[in-house]
Amino acid sequence: MMGQTAVAVKADNFYHQSTNKYSGILSWLLTIDHKRIGLMYMVSIIFFFLVGVIVGVLMRLELMAPGKTIVDAQTYNALFTLHGVIMIFLFIIPGLPAIFGNFFLPIQIGARDVAFPRLNLLSYYLYVIGAVLALLSLVLPGGPIDTGWTFYIPYSVRSTTNISLPLLAAFILGFSSILTGLNFITTVHRLRAPGMGFFKMPLFVWATYATAWVQIIATPVVGITILLVIIERLFGVGIFDPALGGDPILFQHMFWIYSHPAVYIMILPAMGVVSEIIPTFSRRTIFGYTAIAMSSLAIAFVGYLVWAHHMFTSGMSDTARWIFSLLTFLVALPSGVKVFNWVATMYKGSIDPQPPFLWVMAFIFLFSIGGLTGLVLGALATDVHVHDTYFVVAHFHFVMFGGTGTIFFAALHYWFPKMFGRMYNVKFARISVATFFIGFMLLYFPKFIMGYMGMPRRYYDYLPQFANLQMISTIGSWILSGTIFFIVGYLLHALFKGPKAPSNPWGGVTLEWHIQSPPIMENFKTIPTITHEPYDFSQLKEMKNA
Amino acid sequence: MRNDHEAVVVEQHVHRDDVGARMGMWLFLFTEVLLFGGMFLVYAVYRYQHTNDFRLAAMELNTGIGTLNTIILLTSSLTVALAIAAIQKKNKFLSILLLSVTILFAFMFMVNKYFEWSAKFEHGIYPGSEELLNRSNGQILFFGLYYVMTGLHGLHVIIGVVILLFILVFIIRDKVTFDNYVKLENAGLYWHLVDLIWIFLFPLFYLIQ
């Protein structure tokens, strides 16, 4: 480890400085400090993530053996819907931008806070309200929603379970997401420190910036779609009801116009975190800075135009199908650009395999599998065969959990000492990467095989020939969830009992490593003037002497 | 965690940045345009599928009330713009007056809308009504979209009125002044958006027959 100048952590940091006149819990609940809001998001989001994990484990338990194992079919329908809704709307969409974007985006561009601090707090409470409504719908009469997280019409209009309330929750969560995106875009445009041109911004900022645009462009469309479904349920206007002339496939189009770009909301910030971690632990400037920055924007743009590849079997003209297939292949290119640049950055670097770097290694491996199997789904002929099978489920979990989920842990391990001023047990962290990887492969890789053999997704029961693979998958879920709870455990321990962390434990050079851990309120005593390129490691010497 | 409660209040955490505030507002308006864009997309698809039914159904709408409401909203956009000009010229009273007129126009719009919808209801034309269900699918969709789109627009008028009322109070209490009027500007922008959406709704529902 470099930069080990043991800076004594000063007592004055943002944990002791309030933006309002209150102290104690109210100083947190009413705070407008971006770091505190980021931490409040962190607590809420990790809570819901763990709930989602438990639901996932229950699903795997049910599927451990053919026939009924622990729950009945209707409960299983509710479980997979719940798992999807929680993981997507409450964990992975807000996850990286709301926690790490909030905490580090202003710091990395040399700002004291985001452009609209009060709006930022409002976004948080909208998130909370959305989450509460979603949970409320589980216990209210009618029963938990059972449509799957895609809310497909006409079932979502006919089902007698609570549909409108979780839909409203999704709408409110979308609004929260829009406000966060709007805040970040304005922050990047207005609050960069002197000398911080757009092409001196760290790549995490670029990625979050591109994400923010997707949030703004895509989310309103699903907002109106969700409202239309609620209106359909309440008044029966017929817009999506075939009996009255409406078109259910139009719903699918409008749903995916958002929900496909949403996967880029999920993955782009993760790619930004990777672009931070790799240079730091390779002691080498990033290879192809401009290419990585531009590929984020390219993904954001092209990603908006590929939605109908979710609907190759839904009824569309052949022309539309091959155009969407072509665009789908095109959107794989910028991701490829990034992967090659990351690998090239490591070449001749001085690699220090600390836990965040190991997480990134796991990410590159898992995400590449996820990305390449995406091409199988994007190709028309093969998609007809594997559409709506476990193959899709496996692909999605490899890119989302293997991609964004893994990087969520990478970011957590990378910035933990900065956020809390404490260090976790590095040995535990290394072990957990390994067991995470094993559990992950056991859990999700058999799904590729089962999907290829024809096992449909969302089925409660299955044929005996799938029994062995389903069993392996369930065993994987125990290892994986065990690892996750282990990680939460040692991080919580580090939070209270961990040794004090120096201000720059990894030898990073972006702005957050120039300030103390944990940072002070408003981050900088004086706003820095930026003279270096973002990943110029020649700064390390001056930083040590400073 | 680390609980010595010496809360140091950091003064002026929220800094003033008019350009940033306007930028944020424009981005927000952009999302509003996309929200209605989804509706316009649905309208376009169904109009293409049921051209003749849409034409027939549109003839039943009251073009007179629609025109009147268009005039009202366009004028209210003018008055809110003049309210900004007035505050720039340090004429607080005129600004308050013009803003009040804007709000009055908004109420007139909603009253007209109320009478228009009630008339339709009296003729038994509303979602799920027997009268409507006996008609062709195209007409059902036309009136469905009519209620949803003008309803959503009406909701935006109401939100706009609430925003304008807040700004009115701000002006009265001198929180919006000649050298700090970005809140009024942003409220005006929102009001122009409400107007703009109506300018598209009006021909699509009332004029193309």
Short mmCIF file of C-alpha atoms in Angstrom, two decimals, chain A residues 183-514:
data_model
loop_
_atom_site.label_atom_id
_atom_site.label_comp_id
_atom_site.label_asym_id
_atom_site.label_seq_id
_atom_site.Cartn_x
_atom_site.Cartn_y
_atom_site.Cartn_z
CA ASN A 183 -29.39 17.34 -9.87
CA PHE A 184 -26.25 15.55 -11.05
CA ILE A 185 -26.35 17.00 -14.57
CA THR A 186 -26.68 20.52 -13.23
CA THR A 187 -23.95 19.85 -10.68
CA VAL A 188 -21.52 18.67 -13.34
CA HIS A 189 -22.26 21.64 -15.56
CA ARG A 190 -22.20 24.32 -12.88
CA LEU A 191 -19.98 23.27 -10.01
CA ARG A 192 -16.72 21.94 -11.44
CA ALA A 193 -13.70 23.43 -9.69
CA PRO A 194 -11.49 25.89 -11.56
CA GLY A 195 -9.33 24.02 -14.07
CA MET A 196 -11.61 20.97 -14.05
CA GLY A 197 -12.59 20.84 -17.71
CA PHE A 198 -14.96 18.16 -18.90
CA PHE A 199 -12.00 16.07 -20.01
CA LYS A 200 -10.28 16.33 -16.66
CA MET A 201 -13.21 14.82 -14.82
CA PRO A 202 -12.72 11.39 -13.28
CA LEU A 203 -14.44 8.67 -15.31
CA PHE A 204 -16.86 7.88 -12.49
CA VAL A 205 -18.20 11.40 -12.95
CA TRP A 206 -18.48 10.87 -16.69
CA ALA A 207 -20.36 7.62 -16.15
CA THR A 208 -22.69 9.13 -13.57
CA TYR A 209 -23.27 12.08 -15.88
CA ALA A 210 -24.23 9.79 -18.77
CA THR A 211 -26.43 7.81 -16.39
CA ALA A 212 -28.17 10.97 -15.27
CA TRP A 213 -29.10 11.71 -18.87
CA VAL A 214 -30.59 8.25 -19.27
CA GLN A 215 -32.52 8.75 -16.04
CA ILE A 216 -33.99 11.97 -17.38
CA ILE A 217 -34.71 10.75 -20.90
CA ALA A 218 -36.09 7.30 -20.16
CA THR A 219 -37.89 7.46 -16.82
CA PRO A 220 -40.81 9.74 -17.81
CA VAL A 221 -41.90 7.24 -20.46
CA VAL A 222 -42.32 4.44 -17.93
CA GLY A 223 -43.93 6.98 -15.62
CA ILE A 224 -46.75 7.64 -18.07
CA THR A 225 -46.99 3.94 -18.95
CA ILE A 226 -47.44 3.03 -15.29
CA LEU A 227 -50.03 5.77 -14.86
CA LEU A 228 -51.92 4.41 -17.87
CA VAL A 229 -52.02 0.93 -16.34
CA ILE A 230 -53.33 2.36 -13.07
CA ILE A 231 -55.95 4.39 -14.95
CA GLU A 232 -56.85 1.28 -16.94
CA ARG A 233 -57.39 -0.63 -13.70
CA LEU A 234 -59.43 2.15 -12.12
CA PHE A 235 -61.58 3.37 -15.02
CA GLY A 236 -61.21 0.85 -17.83
CA VAL A 237 -60.54 3.44 -20.54
CA GLY A 238 -59.35 0.73 -22.91
CA ILE A 239 -55.98 2.12 -23.95
CA PHE A 240 -54.26 -1.23 -23.38
CA ASP A 241 -57.36 -3.46 -23.37
CA PRO A 242 -57.79 -5.43 -26.61
CA ALA A 243 -61.52 -5.86 -25.94
CA LEU A 244 -61.90 -2.09 -26.32
CA GLY A 245 -59.45 -1.72 -29.18
CA GLY A 246 -56.33 -1.17 -27.09
CA ASP A 247 -53.03 -2.82 -27.87
CA PRO A 248 -51.16 -4.81 -25.20
CA ILE A 249 -48.04 -4.87 -27.37
CA LEU A 250 -48.00 -1.09 -27.27
CA PHE A 251 -47.64 -1.45 -23.51
CA GLN A 252 -44.63 -3.69 -24.02
CA HIS A 253 -43.04 -1.12 -26.31
CA MET A 254 -43.58 1.71 -23.86
CA PHE A 255 -42.45 -0.37 -20.92
CA TRP A 256 -39.19 -1.34 -22.61
CA ILE A 257 -38.53 2.15 -23.96
CA TYR A 258 -37.73 2.85 -20.34
CA SER A 259 -36.78 -0.48 -18.98
CA HIS A 260 -34.10 -1.24 -21.48
CA PRO A 261 -32.30 2.08 -20.97
CA ALA A 262 -32.79 1.36 -17.27
CA VAL A 263 -30.28 -1.48 -17.50
CA TYR A 264 -27.77 1.16 -18.58
CA ILE A 265 -28.78 3.26 -15.59
CA MET A 266 -27.77 0.17 -13.64
CA ILE A 267 -24.51 -0.68 -15.41
CA LEU A 268 -23.01 2.69 -16.45
CA PRO A 269 -22.11 3.92 -12.96
CA ALA A 270 -20.59 0.49 -12.29
CA MET A 271 -18.40 0.92 -15.35
CA GLY A 272 -17.39 4.31 -13.96
CA VAL A 273 -16.32 2.72 -10.67
CA VAL A 274 -14.23 0.17 -12.57
CA SER A 275 -12.51 3.02 -14.41
CA GLU A 276 -11.59 4.49 -11.01
CA ILE A 277 -10.36 1.32 -9.37
CA ILE A 278 -8.22 -0.07 -12.17
CA PRO A 279 -5.87 2.95 -12.49
CA THR A 280 -5.52 3.26 -8.71
CA PHE A 281 -4.42 -0.34 -8.24
CA SER A 282 -2.34 -0.43 -11.42
CA ARG A 283 -0.53 2.83 -10.58
CA ARG A 284 -1.00 3.83 -14.12
CA THR A 285 -3.10 6.37 -15.94
CA ILE A 286 -6.20 4.98 -17.60
CA PHE A 287 -5.71 3.76 -21.15
CA GLY A 288 -8.01 5.54 -23.61
CA TYR A 289 -9.57 8.13 -21.28
CA THR A 290 -11.52 9.84 -24.04
CA ALA A 291 -12.68 6.55 -25.53
CA ILE A 292 -14.06 5.43 -22.15
CA ALA A 293 -15.76 8.77 -21.51
CA MET A 294 -17.31 8.84 -24.97
CA SER A 295 -18.34 5.20 -24.84
CA SER A 296 -20.44 6.03 -21.77
CA LEU A 297 -22.31 8.61 -23.79
CA ALA A 298 -22.54 6.21 -26.74
CA ILE A 299 -24.05 3.52 -24.52
CA ALA A 300 -26.51 6.04 -23.13
CA PHE A 301 -27.53 7.10 -26.63
CA VAL A 302 -27.61 3.78 -28.53
CA GLY A 303 -29.05 2.04 -25.48
CA TYR A 304 -32.15 4.15 -25.93
CA LEU A 305 -32.80 2.62 -29.35
CA VAL A 306 -32.68 -1.11 -28.68
CA TRP A 307 -35.74 -1.70 -26.50
CA ALA A 308 -37.68 -3.92 -28.88
CA HIS A 309 -35.11 -6.72 -28.60
CA HIS A 310 -37.14 -7.78 -25.56
CA MET A 311 -40.05 -8.39 -27.90
CA PHE A 312 -38.66 -10.44 -30.76
CA THR A 313 -41.32 -13.07 -30.14
CA SER A 314 -44.15 -10.61 -29.34
CA GLY A 315 -45.27 -9.73 -32.84
CA MET A 316 -43.32 -7.21 -34.89
CA SER A 317 -42.44 -6.85 -38.54
CA ASP A 318 -39.29 -8.63 -39.73
CA THR A 319 -37.79 -5.28 -40.75
CA ALA A 320 -38.26 -3.90 -37.26
CA ARG A 321 -36.79 -7.06 -35.82
CA TRP A 322 -33.58 -7.02 -37.78
CA ILE A 323 -33.08 -3.28 -37.21
CA PHE A 324 -33.42 -3.75 -33.47
CA SER A 325 -31.13 -6.76 -33.63
CA LEU A 326 -28.51 -4.73 -35.50
CA LEU A 327 -28.74 -1.88 -32.99
CA THR A 328 -28.40 -4.40 -30.17
CA PHE A 329 -25.15 -5.63 -31.63
CA LEU A 330 -23.98 -2.05 -32.01
CA VAL A 331 -24.57 -1.25 -28.35
CA ALA A 332 -22.21 -4.07 -27.43
CA LEU A 333 -19.35 -2.16 -29.08
CA PRO A 334 -18.89 0.66 -26.54
CA SER A 335 -18.94 -1.93 -23.73
CA GLY A 336 -16.22 -3.80 -25.59
CA VAL A 337 -14.24 -0.57 -25.94
CA LYS A 338 -14.35 -0.18 -22.19
CA VAL A 339 -13.32 -3.74 -21.38
CA PHE A 340 -10.33 -3.58 -23.72
CA ASN A 341 -9.26 -0.22 -22.32
CA TRP A 342 -9.45 -1.51 -18.76
CA VAL A 343 -7.35 -4.52 -19.59
CA ALA A 344 -4.88 -2.35 -21.50
CA THR A 345 -4.56 -0.07 -18.47
CA MET A 346 -3.26 -2.97 -16.41
CA TYR A 347 -0.60 -3.78 -19.00
CA LYS A 348 2.82 -2.87 -17.58
CA GLY A 349 1.09 -1.40 -14.54
CA SER A 350 2.30 -2.04 -11.02
CA ILE A 351 -0.66 -4.10 -9.88
CA ASP A 352 -1.60 -4.15 -6.22
CA PRO A 353 -4.31 -6.81 -5.76
CA GLN A 354 -6.24 -5.21 -2.92
CA PRO A 355 -9.89 -6.25 -2.37
CA PRO A 356 -11.48 -3.56 -4.60
CA PHE A 357 -9.23 -4.66 -7.45
CA LEU A 358 -10.15 -8.32 -6.91
CA TRP A 359 -13.83 -7.41 -7.08
CA VAL A 360 -13.13 -5.68 -10.38
CA MET A 361 -11.39 -8.79 -11.69
CA ALA A 362 -14.47 -10.83 -10.79
CA PHE A 363 -16.56 -8.19 -12.51
CA ILE A 364 -14.65 -8.31 -15.79
CA PHE A 365 -14.96 -12.08 -15.93
CA LEU A 366 -18.65 -12.27 -15.00
CA PHE A 367 -19.67 -9.25 -17.01
CA SER A 368 -17.94 -10.58 -20.11
CA ILE A 369 -19.91 -13.82 -19.86
CA GLY A 370 -23.08 -11.81 -19.34
CA GLY A 371 -22.28 -9.51 -22.24
CA LEU A 372 -21.43 -12.26 -24.71
CA THR A 373 -24.54 -14.30 -23.87
CA GLY A 374 -26.45 -11.09 -24.49
CA LEU A 375 -25.45 -11.41 -28.11
CA VAL A 376 -27.03 -14.86 -28.22
CA LEU A 377 -30.26 -13.19 -27.13
CA GLY A 378 -29.81 -10.25 -29.48
CA ALA A 379 -29.52 -12.51 -32.52
CA LEU A 380 -32.95 -13.22 -33.98
CA ALA A 381 -32.63 -16.92 -34.70
CA THR A 382 -31.19 -17.95 -31.34
CA ASP A 383 -33.47 -15.65 -29.37
CA VAL A 384 -36.57 -17.51 -30.59
CA HIS A 385 -35.13 -20.64 -29.01
CA VAL A 386 -34.05 -19.25 -25.65
CA HIS A 387 -36.60 -16.44 -25.22
CA ASP A 388 -38.29 -16.46 -21.79
CA THR A 389 -36.14 -19.33 -20.56
CA TYR A 390 -33.61 -19.56 -17.73
CA PHE A 391 -31.04 -18.46 -20.32
CA VAL A 392 -32.44 -14.93 -20.11
CA VAL A 393 -32.50 -15.12 -16.32
CA ALA A 394 -28.86 -16.24 -16.28
CA HIS A 395 -27.80 -13.53 -18.75
CA PHE A 396 -29.57 -10.85 -16.75
CA HIS A 397 -28.05 -11.96 -13.46
CA PHE A 398 -24.57 -12.15 -14.96
CA VAL A 399 -24.72 -8.58 -16.27
CA MET A 400 -26.69 -7.09 -13.40
CA PHE A 401 -25.53 -9.00 -10.35
CA GLY A 402 -22.19 -10.13 -11.77
CA GLY A 403 -21.79 -6.67 -13.26
CA THR A 404 -23.39 -3.99 -11.15
CA GLY A 405 -23.78 -6.07 -8.00
CA THR A 406 -20.11 -7.05 -7.96
CA ILE A 407 -19.11 -3.44 -8.52
CA PHE A 408 -21.42 -2.36 -5.74
CA PHE A 409 -19.17 -4.40 -3.45
CA ALA A 410 -16.06 -3.12 -5.19
CA ALA A 411 -17.15 0.49 -4.63
CA LEU A 412 -18.05 -0.31 -1.06
CA HIS A 413 -14.59 -1.74 -0.40
CA TYR A 414 -12.82 1.00 -2.35
CA TRP A 415 -14.47 3.97 -0.67
CA PHE A 416 -15.25 2.49 2.74
CA PRO A 417 -12.13 3.97 4.40
CA LYS A 418 -12.92 7.36 2.89
CA MET A 419 -16.56 7.35 3.93
CA PHE A 420 -16.11 6.08 7.46
CA GLY A 421 -12.47 6.73 8.23
CA ARG A 422 -12.04 3.09 9.27
CA MET A 423 -10.45 0.06 7.67
CA TYR A 424 -11.99 -3.37 7.30
CA ASN A 425 -10.29 -6.74 7.52
CA VAL A 426 -8.55 -7.12 4.17
CA LYS A 427 -8.10 -10.85 4.56
CA PHE A 428 -11.83 -11.39 5.09
CA ALA A 429 -12.47 -9.20 2.09
CA ARG A 430 -10.17 -11.29 -0.12
CA ILE A 431 -11.80 -14.53 1.01
CA SER A 432 -15.27 -13.17 0.35
CA VAL A 433 -14.40 -12.30 -3.28
CA ALA A 434 -13.45 -15.94 -3.79
CA THR A 435 -16.54 -17.43 -2.15
CA PHE A 436 -18.74 -14.85 -3.87
CA PHE A 437 -17.34 -15.96 -7.21
CA ILE A 438 -17.83 -19.66 -6.48
CA GLY A 439 -21.35 -19.16 -5.16
CA PHE A 440 -22.21 -16.96 -8.10
CA MET A 441 -21.05 -19.44 -10.71
CA LEU A 442 -22.83 -22.34 -8.97
CA LEU A 443 -26.03 -20.34 -8.70
CA TYR A 444 -26.29 -18.82 -12.14
CA PHE A 445 -24.21 -20.81 -14.59
CA PRO A 446 -26.48 -23.91 -14.46
CA LYS A 447 -29.29 -21.60 -15.52
CA PHE A 448 -27.59 -21.08 -18.88
CA ILE A 449 -27.60 -24.84 -19.40
CA MET A 450 -31.17 -25.28 -18.17
CA GLY A 451 -32.34 -22.40 -20.34
CA TYR A 452 -30.64 -23.88 -23.35
CA MET A 453 -32.37 -27.18 -22.56
CA GLY A 454 -35.70 -25.35 -22.50
CA MET A 455 -36.51 -24.62 -18.85
CA PRO A 456 -38.91 -21.61 -18.93
CA ARG A 457 -38.41 -18.74 -16.51
CA ARG A 458 -40.86 -18.06 -13.65
CA TYR A 459 -42.13 -21.67 -13.54
CA TYR A 460 -43.09 -23.06 -10.18
CA ASP A 461 -42.41 -26.67 -11.12
CA TYR A 462 -40.09 -28.44 -13.55
CA LEU A 463 -39.36 -31.74 -15.25
CA PRO A 464 -37.18 -34.30 -13.43
CA GLN A 465 -34.28 -33.88 -15.87
CA PHE A 466 -33.63 -30.42 -14.44
CA ALA A 467 -33.48 -31.64 -10.83
CA ASN A 468 -29.68 -31.92 -10.55
CA LEU A 469 -28.94 -28.53 -12.06
CA GLN A 470 -31.65 -26.89 -9.95
CA MET A 471 -30.07 -28.46 -6.87
CA ILE A 472 -26.61 -27.13 -7.78
CA SER A 473 -28.12 -23.71 -8.31
CA THR A 474 -29.78 -23.79 -4.90
CA ILE A 475 -26.52 -24.78 -3.23
CA GLY A 476 -24.90 -21.83 -4.98
CA SER A 477 -27.53 -19.54 -3.49
CA TRP A 478 -26.50 -20.62 0.02
CA ILE A 479 -22.83 -19.90 -0.63
CA LEU A 480 -23.62 -16.58 -2.27
CA SER A 481 -26.05 -15.33 0.35
CA GLY A 482 -23.76 -16.56 3.11
CA THR A 483 -20.94 -14.51 1.59
CA ILE A 484 -23.12 -11.44 1.38
CA PHE A 485 -24.08 -11.63 5.04
CA PHE A 486 -20.44 -12.27 5.91
CA ILE A 487 -19.45 -9.09 4.05
CA VAL A 488 -22.13 -7.07 5.80
CA GLY A 489 -20.89 -8.53 9.06
CA TYR A 490 -17.20 -7.65 8.78
CA LEU A 491 -17.99 -4.22 7.34
CA LEU A 492 -20.29 -3.46 10.26
CA HIS A 493 -17.59 -4.64 12.61
CA ALA A 494 -15.05 -2.39 10.87
CA LEU A 495 -17.45 0.52 11.16
CA PHE A 496 -17.29 0.40 14.94
CA LYS A 497 -14.10 -1.44 15.78
CA GLY A 498 -11.95 -1.15 12.67
CA PRO A 499 -8.56 0.58 12.83
CA LYS A 500 -8.46 4.21 11.73
CA ALA A 501 -7.86 4.53 8.01
CA PRO A 502 -5.35 6.99 6.57
CA SER A 503 -6.71 9.57 4.18
CA ASN A 504 -5.30 7.78 1.16
CA PRO A 505 -4.99 4.05 1.89
CA TRP A 506 -4.89 2.92 -1.75
CA GLY A 507 -2.72 5.60 -3.30
CA GLY A 508 -5.52 7.08 -5.41
CA VAL A 509 -5.11 10.49 -7.01
CA THR A 510 -8.64 11.70 -7.75
CA LEU A 511 -9.81 14.54 -5.52
CA GLU A 512 -11.49 12.46 -2.82
CA TRP A 513 -8.06 11.07 -1.85
CA HIS A 514 -6.67 14.57 -1.38
#
